[in-house]
């Protein structure tokens, strides 16, 4: 009999298996982790906050220019080495399985599906972390091991949404740019089971040259991010993600990228209020910061990737409105009220040069409902406000709404608590009495939802009310009227624990409500109306996490005044750059409500 001689590859494979087995038998120690120093540098804030991985503190921490320390650490947690550490030996021997960059082209290793919570922590994988050109994508995967079912099984996800809420960003090590990783469930039935392994992935586009590392944690498991139908919000106790030292990718610019800051001033003016962007510190700008909107309180400026924001004065905006949009209908909550305060005060409200408010007062940081404001009374449900180049003022006498004075824009403001049952009277009452016969046929109808809806409405109730709203809008507004849809404010880093009536907020829940609203309007009116999404959520979502955490001190989840100014600049650019005849003046010269502020 002739024995077959084993191949060199087979011998190498056997040798690796033997080494792995020896490693597991002799060196498997619960406290041992690869790259302990790296993980400690990357994510130790919750330990330094004084309570480990328990409830997140309200202590603000500014690291916009310092090391990334805003993520919970694995350093003190007795967890075994991830399975990926052993299998990486095979990768090193035989090379990566593919040079593909898109997640759908990169096979998911079968051993991911055997991960058990008792043996390995949740971890992040970059299956092909080779250098990429800016504007290309990197595949990011998160593997959440199977976990024994807990006693509480009352929380369930919305249809086609995940069991786990995972907050994760790709963060630039030099520029500190944060790019959100919007994970999706991979196409596997195991992702639909509560107690099975869950594998998520996303293709993340990196448009600024830098080296990036994933930073994040699990916010909730078992669908506890979705306290729907009267369920109480669950305490915010983040669970760490293991990020191996090798999980880093470099985005390089060969000098031709349109996303380079050196070429920012060459971009066309912004007309899309949903244009994606990033926050850049003023010290890193290769041009005069006065050429773009003012920075927020950490000296970060918002720069879209594909267009250029110019700094528009409120005087110029008033001129633009009077020319292009003399009639407008605005529907929204207190977030829209804060925006309007900036507009009618010509930017004076809560500005650095303000004669009435300092920027660090409670009104400017969070709650302004009880503060007197001369141009209009915030307690009124319906207001008619005239805006000209000197400012804005609510009308106190009955008027023919459509007869707008020259050089003036008129706003019908309808204050509501979303489509929730918190409206007194019901939000439908005004529509039943008809809007346009009373207040004219406007050029713009601006509709703001999500904030109160995610807080106090079940998903099923909201879906019913949304259909009513769509029907009303179809009756009231012809295709002459542009529809501006304002997202809710970004929410993160805590759960609401207000006594008696806690809001059912969570980052993921609010995001899904936002997307439902956007999809519903586009499906109904996308063929007949101009629909524009004023995406204020993504503006705050892309701030460094330490800055986002500052909102934990504001139960109403209001943006501070400096961010309100940037949100307004996005709207003003979209409306006035979009309207071709408009030329900014400077360029022309050169050549009763619920106490929820508690209020929302």
XYZ file of C-alpha atoms in Angstrom:
600
model
C 0.000 0.000 0.000
C 1.273 3.452 -0.868
C 0.644 6.160 1.727
C -0.212 9.620 0.489
C 2.267 12.241 1.591
C 0.487 15.190 3.209
C 0.908 18.528 1.431
C 2.819 21.423 2.996
C -0.437 23.371 3.278
C -2.091 20.504 5.186
C 0.885 20.245 7.535
C 0.754 24.012 8.120
C -2.944 23.848 8.883
C -2.441 20.985 11.364
C 0.342 22.950 13.023
C -1.854 26.005 13.425
C -4.687 23.937 14.900
C -2.256 22.427 17.419
C -0.969 25.879 18.363
C -4.491 27.202 18.822
C -5.428 24.238 21.016
C -2.328 24.693 23.177
C -3.070 28.390 23.440
C -6.618 27.728 24.599
C -5.601 25.048 27.124
C -2.655 26.799 28.708
C -3.297 30.508 28.207
C -7.043 30.997 28.313
C -7.412 33.332 31.257
C -10.620 35.248 31.880
C -8.863 38.539 32.515
C -6.522 38.271 29.552
C -7.214 40.523 26.593
C -5.180 41.446 23.584
C -4.177 45.083 23.292
C -5.172 46.044 26.811
C -3.270 49.325 26.616
C -4.930 50.230 23.330
C -8.386 49.562 24.663
C -7.650 51.488 27.817
C -6.544 54.502 25.809
C -9.524 54.233 23.538
C -12.459 53.989 25.848
C -12.309 54.464 29.613
C -14.622 57.384 30.305
C -17.361 55.485 32.100
C -14.831 54.111 34.575
C -13.328 57.527 35.211
C -16.840 58.867 35.701
C -16.864 56.964 38.967
C -19.482 54.311 38.488
C -18.011 51.808 36.075
C -20.520 50.631 33.530
C -23.534 51.632 35.557
C -25.818 54.589 34.900
C -24.237 57.222 32.690
C -23.398 60.390 34.605
C -24.411 63.889 33.631
C -20.811 65.095 33.911
C -19.818 66.923 30.733
C -16.499 65.953 29.223
C -14.925 67.846 26.360
C -12.424 65.913 24.310
C -12.985 67.522 20.948
C -9.241 68.007 20.647
C -8.031 65.341 22.985
C -7.927 61.541 23.160
C -11.032 59.497 22.550
C -12.179 58.530 26.023
C -15.944 58.527 25.705
C -16.596 54.811 25.324
C -16.926 52.120 28.012
C -13.842 49.979 28.471
C -13.315 46.239 28.611
C -10.230 46.613 30.747
C -11.781 45.686 34.087
C -14.219 43.124 32.732
C -13.303 39.469 32.983
C -13.942 38.348 29.444
C -12.085 35.738 27.435
C -10.209 36.416 24.226
C -12.541 36.824 21.220
C -12.646 33.893 18.828
C -11.427 36.231 16.116
C -8.034 36.471 17.839
C -7.401 32.749 17.272
C -8.787 32.636 13.769
C -6.619 35.605 12.808
C -3.678 33.155 12.917
C -5.190 31.394 9.917
C -5.722 34.735 8.203
C -2.076 35.626 8.687
C -0.965 32.266 7.288
C -3.197 32.132 4.226
C -3.964 35.832 3.761
C -7.336 37.595 3.844
C -10.183 35.752 2.129
C -10.993 38.611 -0.248
C -9.901 42.059 -1.352
C -13.510 43.223 -1.683
C -14.531 46.369 0.194
C -18.337 46.119 0.162
C -19.893 44.083 2.950
C -22.119 42.083 0.609
C -19.015 40.887 -1.265
C -17.203 39.725 1.871
C -18.341 36.369 3.285
C -19.304 36.271 6.949
C -17.066 33.748 8.724
C -19.086 30.812 9.992
C -17.467 30.973 13.416
C -19.207 34.318 14.060
C -22.439 32.390 14.415
C -21.020 30.198 17.184
C -20.116 33.118 19.464
C -21.564 32.761 22.951
C -21.779 35.547 25.500
C -20.168 33.340 28.136
C -17.015 32.908 26.062
C -16.494 36.101 24.080
C -17.581 39.734 24.297
C -19.361 41.558 21.528
C -16.714 42.724 19.098
C -16.070 44.859 16.029
C -14.513 43.536 12.838
C -13.166 45.347 9.796
C -12.902 42.369 7.410
C -10.759 44.251 4.916
C -9.035 47.192 6.585
C -6.614 48.006 3.778
C -6.043 51.699 2.906
C -8.804 53.247 0.809
C -9.180 56.401 -1.236
C -11.289 59.118 0.374
C -14.842 58.742 -0.845
C -14.578 54.937 -0.725
C -16.220 52.693 1.839
C -14.992 50.350 4.522
C -17.059 47.410 5.745
C -17.745 47.500 9.492
C -19.251 44.507 11.261
C -20.401 44.070 14.846
C -20.917 40.598 16.278
C -23.172 40.344 19.323
C -22.867 36.863 20.879
C -25.870 34.826 21.900
C -27.022 35.708 25.373
C -29.315 33.680 27.645
C -32.813 35.077 27.668
C -33.531 37.328 30.590
C -36.689 37.250 32.647
C -38.162 40.296 30.932
C -39.323 39.576 27.397
C -41.910 42.333 27.088
C -39.849 44.612 24.847
C -40.013 43.899 21.124
C -38.429 45.705 18.180
C -40.382 47.538 15.512
C -40.939 45.585 12.281
C -37.670 44.881 10.448
C -35.537 46.479 13.159
C -32.800 44.901 15.311
C -32.892 43.502 18.821
C -29.755 45.434 19.729
C -29.124 49.166 19.691
C -25.447 49.791 18.930
C -23.924 53.251 18.925
C -20.715 53.173 16.895
C -18.699 55.743 14.940
C -15.619 55.666 12.780
C -13.468 58.344 14.408
C -10.509 60.101 12.813
C -7.413 59.858 14.981
C -6.129 63.274 13.850
C -9.109 65.368 12.785
C -11.520 63.802 15.311
C -14.210 63.584 12.626
C -16.999 61.223 13.717
C -18.753 59.255 10.994
C -21.824 57.368 12.239
C -21.968 53.661 11.426
C -25.592 52.905 10.645
C -25.615 49.169 11.127
C -28.081 46.894 9.386
C -28.966 43.307 10.188
C -27.278 40.837 7.884
C -29.616 38.679 5.844
C -29.806 35.722 8.188
C -32.759 34.343 10.114
C -30.681 34.190 13.286
C -30.791 37.974 13.488
C -34.549 37.783 14.016
C -34.260 35.559 17.108
C -33.943 37.246 20.476
C -31.483 34.750 21.978
C -29.301 33.988 18.970
C -26.087 35.523 17.689
C -26.675 38.819 15.893
C -24.358 40.032 13.139
C -24.652 43.592 11.870
C -22.790 45.399 9.122
C -22.540 48.702 7.293
C -20.528 50.159 4.441
C -19.157 53.427 5.805
C -17.974 56.121 3.421
C -14.883 57.981 4.665
C -14.487 61.350 2.964
C -11.764 63.032 5.021
C -8.157 61.883 4.814
C -7.153 60.349 8.155
C -6.730 57.074 9.989
C -10.032 55.886 11.452
C -10.865 53.558 14.311
C -14.292 52.232 15.309
C -15.504 53.501 18.697
C -18.750 52.494 20.295
C -20.806 50.364 22.612
C -24.075 48.478 22.888
C -26.782 50.737 24.269
C -29.500 48.117 24.701
C -30.185 44.449 24.063
C -33.490 42.572 23.925
C -35.219 45.490 22.133
C -35.120 47.560 25.312
C -34.385 50.553 23.100
C -38.080 50.486 22.148
C -40.264 51.163 25.225
C -43.388 51.176 23.083
C -47.025 51.152 24.118
C -46.593 52.510 27.638
C -43.547 50.450 28.632
C -41.108 52.274 30.877
C -37.669 53.265 29.565
C -34.851 50.992 30.743
C -31.821 52.388 32.545
C -28.989 53.334 30.214
C -26.191 50.868 31.048
C -23.828 50.664 28.041
C -22.161 47.345 27.270
C -18.633 47.531 25.823
C -17.528 46.411 22.392
C -14.121 44.827 21.963
C -12.157 46.657 19.271
C -8.901 44.892 18.313
C -5.844 47.068 17.783
C -5.771 46.008 14.136
C -9.242 47.471 13.554
C -8.154 50.671 11.858
C -8.285 51.915 8.318
C -6.574 54.770 6.527
C -8.391 56.979 4.045
C -5.873 58.631 1.751
C -6.259 61.582 -0.599
C -4.214 61.601 -3.799
C -4.935 65.299 -4.242
C -7.938 64.931 -6.528
C -10.664 64.561 -3.904
C -13.557 66.995 -4.005
C -13.897 66.485 -0.257
C -10.558 68.119 0.602
C -10.841 71.124 2.904
C -8.440 72.915 0.574
C -11.143 72.767 -2.105
C -14.147 73.519 0.108
C -14.602 77.070 -1.167
C -14.798 75.713 -4.734
C -17.980 73.766 -3.967
C -21.386 75.026 -5.153
C -23.625 76.693 -2.597
C -25.829 74.338 -0.590
C -29.465 73.882 -1.580
C -30.091 70.558 0.170
C -30.964 70.909 3.887
C -30.120 67.218 4.338
C -26.590 67.397 2.893
C -24.203 65.243 4.923
C -21.199 66.874 6.488
C -18.703 66.823 9.333
C -17.542 69.008 12.188
C -14.090 70.553 11.830
C -12.253 72.609 14.455
C -11.621 76.165 13.340
C -7.873 75.671 13.907
C -7.854 73.098 11.086
C -9.531 75.310 8.474
C -7.304 76.322 5.542
C -9.457 79.442 4.993
C -10.985 82.329 6.939
C -13.631 80.929 9.358
C -15.807 83.991 8.645
C -16.508 82.556 5.197
C -18.667 79.817 6.762
C -21.368 79.863 9.475
C -20.288 80.504 13.050
C -18.866 77.620 15.105
C -20.670 76.000 17.994
C -19.382 76.357 21.551
C -16.390 74.020 21.032
C -15.166 75.987 17.999
C -16.402 73.318 15.611
C -17.875 74.377 12.285
C -20.312 72.345 10.218
C -19.046 71.748 6.678
C -21.143 69.711 4.219
C -19.195 67.403 1.912
C -20.752 68.214 -1.445
C -21.743 71.860 -1.112
C -20.707 75.073 0.608
C -22.582 76.878 3.348
C -22.268 80.640 3.268
C -22.901 82.774 6.329
C -26.278 84.415 5.706
C -27.389 87.267 7.929
C -30.933 87.338 9.232
C -31.455 90.644 7.455
C -30.592 88.962 4.174
C -32.784 85.995 5.070
C -35.735 88.310 5.723
C -35.184 89.876 2.290
C -35.037 86.419 0.714
C -38.280 85.361 2.413
C -40.114 88.508 1.347
C -39.045 87.916 -2.256
C -39.433 84.147 -2.601
C -41.609 82.919 0.268
C -43.936 85.718 1.423
C -46.418 83.181 2.853
C -45.367 80.204 4.993
C -47.092 77.751 7.326
C -44.979 76.266 10.131
C -46.106 73.332 12.283
C -43.872 72.284 15.143
C -42.936 72.082 18.785
C -40.610 74.071 21.030
C -37.582 73.192 18.897
C -39.165 75.099 16.030
C -39.985 77.910 18.455
C -36.288 78.235 19.352
C -35.441 78.417 15.676
C -38.028 81.131 15.128
C -36.728 83.130 18.089
C -33.402 83.421 16.298
C -35.095 84.517 13.086
C -37.465 87.170 14.431
C -34.766 88.646 16.712
C -32.414 88.937 13.707
C -30.057 86.486 15.424
C -29.940 88.436 18.699
C -31.609 85.763 20.842
C -28.922 83.966 22.845
C -26.093 85.292 20.693
C -22.659 86.374 21.883
C -23.666 89.975 21.230
C -27.154 89.565 22.638
C -28.635 92.415 24.657
C -31.033 90.063 26.439
C -29.440 86.669 27.073
C -26.016 85.300 27.834
C -25.217 82.160 25.868
C -24.691 80.055 28.996
C -28.067 80.721 30.611
C -30.570 77.908 31.036
C -32.744 79.424 28.316
C -29.964 79.252 25.758
C -28.734 75.833 26.818
C -32.084 74.095 27.210
C -35.357 75.524 28.487
C -36.790 78.834 27.285
C -40.541 78.314 27.601
C -41.095 80.566 30.605
C -38.792 83.360 29.465
C -40.540 86.480 28.210
C -39.949 87.113 24.534
C -41.288 90.379 23.190
C -41.904 89.476 19.511
C -44.373 86.691 20.361
C -45.928 84.822 23.286
C -44.823 81.172 23.377
C -48.029 80.113 25.140
C -50.224 80.687 22.088
C -51.135 77.723 19.910
C -51.589 79.786 16.771
C -49.680 82.906 15.835
C -49.341 85.114 12.779
C -45.865 86.627 12.600
C -44.653 89.235 10.137
C -40.912 89.324 9.370
C -39.039 92.117 7.637
C -35.436 93.338 7.626
C -35.805 94.868 11.080
C -37.139 91.756 12.776
C -40.368 89.884 13.404
C -43.495 90.570 15.399
C -46.693 88.645 16.097
C -49.859 90.360 14.905
C -52.323 91.236 17.642
C -55.204 92.394 15.426
C -57.266 90.331 12.957
C -55.978 90.657 9.422
C -56.481 89.364 5.924
C -53.739 86.778 6.014
C -52.958 86.698 2.312
C -52.532 90.510 2.099
C -48.879 90.661 3.118
C -47.239 94.117 3.311
C -44.444 94.897 0.858
C -40.952 93.667 1.760
C -42.440 91.365 4.392
C -42.885 87.637 4.885
C -45.765 86.260 6.923
C -45.682 83.034 8.936
C -48.650 81.117 10.262
C -47.213 79.248 13.267
C -49.139 76.269 14.601
C -47.655 75.006 17.866
C -48.281 71.321 18.485
C -46.988 68.367 20.460
C -46.515 66.302 17.329
C -49.483 64.071 16.559
C -49.677 62.814 20.130
C -52.632 62.876 22.515
C -50.835 65.619 24.455
C -52.332 68.240 22.143
C -55.094 70.260 23.814
C -57.168 70.684 21.688
C -56.486 67.796 19.309
C -54.059 68.555 16.493
C -56.736 67.701 13.932
C -59.020 70.541 15.002
C -57.243 73.212 12.965
C -57.224 71.068 9.841
C -60.908 70.227 10.264
C -61.630 73.966 10.234
C -59.460 74.220 7.078
C -56.117 75.999 7.048
C -55.582 77.509 3.602
C -58.987 79.280 3.326
C -58.060 81.137 6.514
C -54.307 81.546 6.145
C -53.670 81.543 2.422
C -51.917 79.232 0.006
C -48.255 79.311 1.084
C -45.052 78.830 -0.842
C -43.732 76.633 1.997
C -45.343 74.345 4.561
C -42.771 73.351 7.191
C -43.722 70.323 9.300
C -41.781 69.137 12.335
C -42.526 65.782 13.988
C -40.915 62.915 15.992
C -39.917 64.681 19.223
C -43.258 64.304 20.999
C -44.358 61.327 18.942
C -41.457 59.055 19.875
C -41.798 60.245 23.465
C -45.504 59.651 24.035
C -47.050 57.697 21.139
C -46.905 54.043 20.285
C -45.628 53.177 16.858
C -49.061 51.838 15.850
C -50.893 54.967 17.048
C -48.422 57.211 15.274
C -48.876 55.319 12.002
C -52.638 55.935 12.133
C -52.208 59.633 12.914
C -49.608 60.011 10.169
C -52.098 58.782 7.592
C -54.565 61.404 8.824
C -51.912 64.103 8.498
C -51.006 63.020 4.981
C -54.676 63.198 3.994
C -55.000 66.692 5.474
C -51.841 67.877 3.711
C -53.137 66.530 0.401
C -56.345 68.509 0.820
C -54.697 71.730 1.978
C -51.543 72.069 -0.102
C -51.344 71.911 -3.876
C -48.109 71.182 -5.691
C -47.506 74.947 -5.605
C -46.423 74.516 -1.967
C -43.012 73.103 -1.146
C -43.042 70.670 1.787
C -40.181 71.028 4.245
C -39.973 68.135 6.707
C -37.910 68.817 9.827
C -36.520 65.770 11.593
C -36.637 65.408 15.346
C -33.639 66.348 17.457
C -30.902 63.742 17.793
C -31.172 61.850 21.081
C -28.429 59.901 22.761
C -26.553 58.748 25.762
C -29.302 58.310 28.333
C -32.927 57.380 28.893
C -35.545 59.720 30.282
C -36.442 59.103 33.914
C -38.935 61.944 34.425
C -41.285 60.967 37.278
C -44.877 60.099 36.338
C -44.484 60.599 32.569
C -41.074 59.484 31.300
C -40.503 60.001 27.604
C -39.985 56.802 25.607
C -36.940 58.236 23.875
C -33.960 56.327 22.612
C -31.459 57.071 19.876
C -32.658 54.224 17.665
C -36.370 54.706 18.345
C -36.210 58.396 17.429
C -34.257 57.603 14.272
C -36.863 55.065 13.117
C -39.694 57.534 13.762
C -37.816 60.101 11.672
C -37.338 57.673 8.814
C -40.994 56.629 8.900
C -42.070 60.269 8.523
C -39.648 60.903 5.655
C -40.664 57.726 3.813
C -44.364 58.443 4.292
C -44.147 61.961 2.830
C -41.994 60.842 -0.064
C -44.317 57.972 -0.904
C -47.429 60.155 -0.852
C -46.093 63.409 -2.339
C -42.797 62.586 -4.021
C -44.415 62.637 -7.472
C -46.418 65.838 -6.954
C -44.575 68.182 -4.578
C -41.090 69.436 -3.897
C -40.120 67.673 -0.665
C -37.082 68.855 1.251
C -35.755 67.239 4.423
C -34.359 69.669 7.002
C -32.186 67.088 8.706
C -31.205 68.608 12.048
C -30.728 65.149 13.602
C -27.654 64.270 11.545
C -26.007 67.592 12.455
C -25.886 66.665 16.146
C -25.341 62.969 15.417
C -21.945 63.758 13.875
C -20.631 65.784 16.803
C -17.924 64.069 18.895
C -19.622 61.774 21.371
C -18.377 63.753 24.357
C -20.174 66.822 22.969
C -23.342 64.842 22.304
C -23.334 63.720 25.911
C -23.720 67.312 27.074
C -27.416 67.094 26.181
C -28.014 64.726 29.109
C -28.473 67.852 31.222
C -31.456 68.938 29.115
C -34.529 66.734 29.699
C -36.372 68.492 26.858
C -33.547 67.460 24.473
C -33.277 70.948 23.014
C -30.199 71.916 21.035
C -28.236 74.724 22.641
C -28.490 78.117 20.961
C -25.214 77.850 19.014
C -26.406 74.631 17.378
C -29.824 76.207 16.705
C -27.954 78.911 14.787
C -26.204 76.289 12.645
C -29.492 74.465 12.031
C -30.954 77.784 10.870
C -28.019 78.470 8.580
C -28.646 75.114 6.889
C -32.297 76.062 6.338
C -31.487 79.598 5.169
C -28.915 78.379 2.669
C -31.316 75.757 1.330
C -34.156 78.222 0.876
C -32.219 81.204 -0.432
C -29.476 79.567 -2.490
C -32.215 77.458 -4.054
C -34.075 80.586 -5.159
C -31.970 81.832 -8.079
C -32.922 85.543 -8.142
C -31.752 85.947 -4.540
C -28.334 87.563 -4.067
C -27.039 88.224 -0.533
C -26.730 91.942 0.204
C -23.025 91.808 0.989
C -22.305 90.093 -2.328
C -24.448 92.584 -4.249
C -22.548 95.520 -2.717
C -19.242 93.999 -3.766
C -19.520 93.417 -7.733
C -50.851 77.092 27.108
C -48.642 73.971 26.853
C -47.604 70.989 28.944
C -44.905 71.767 31.464
C -42.312 69.587 29.782
C -39.299 71.696 29.658
C -39.956 70.014 30.876
C -41.506 71.243 27.462
C -40.471 69.853 24.133
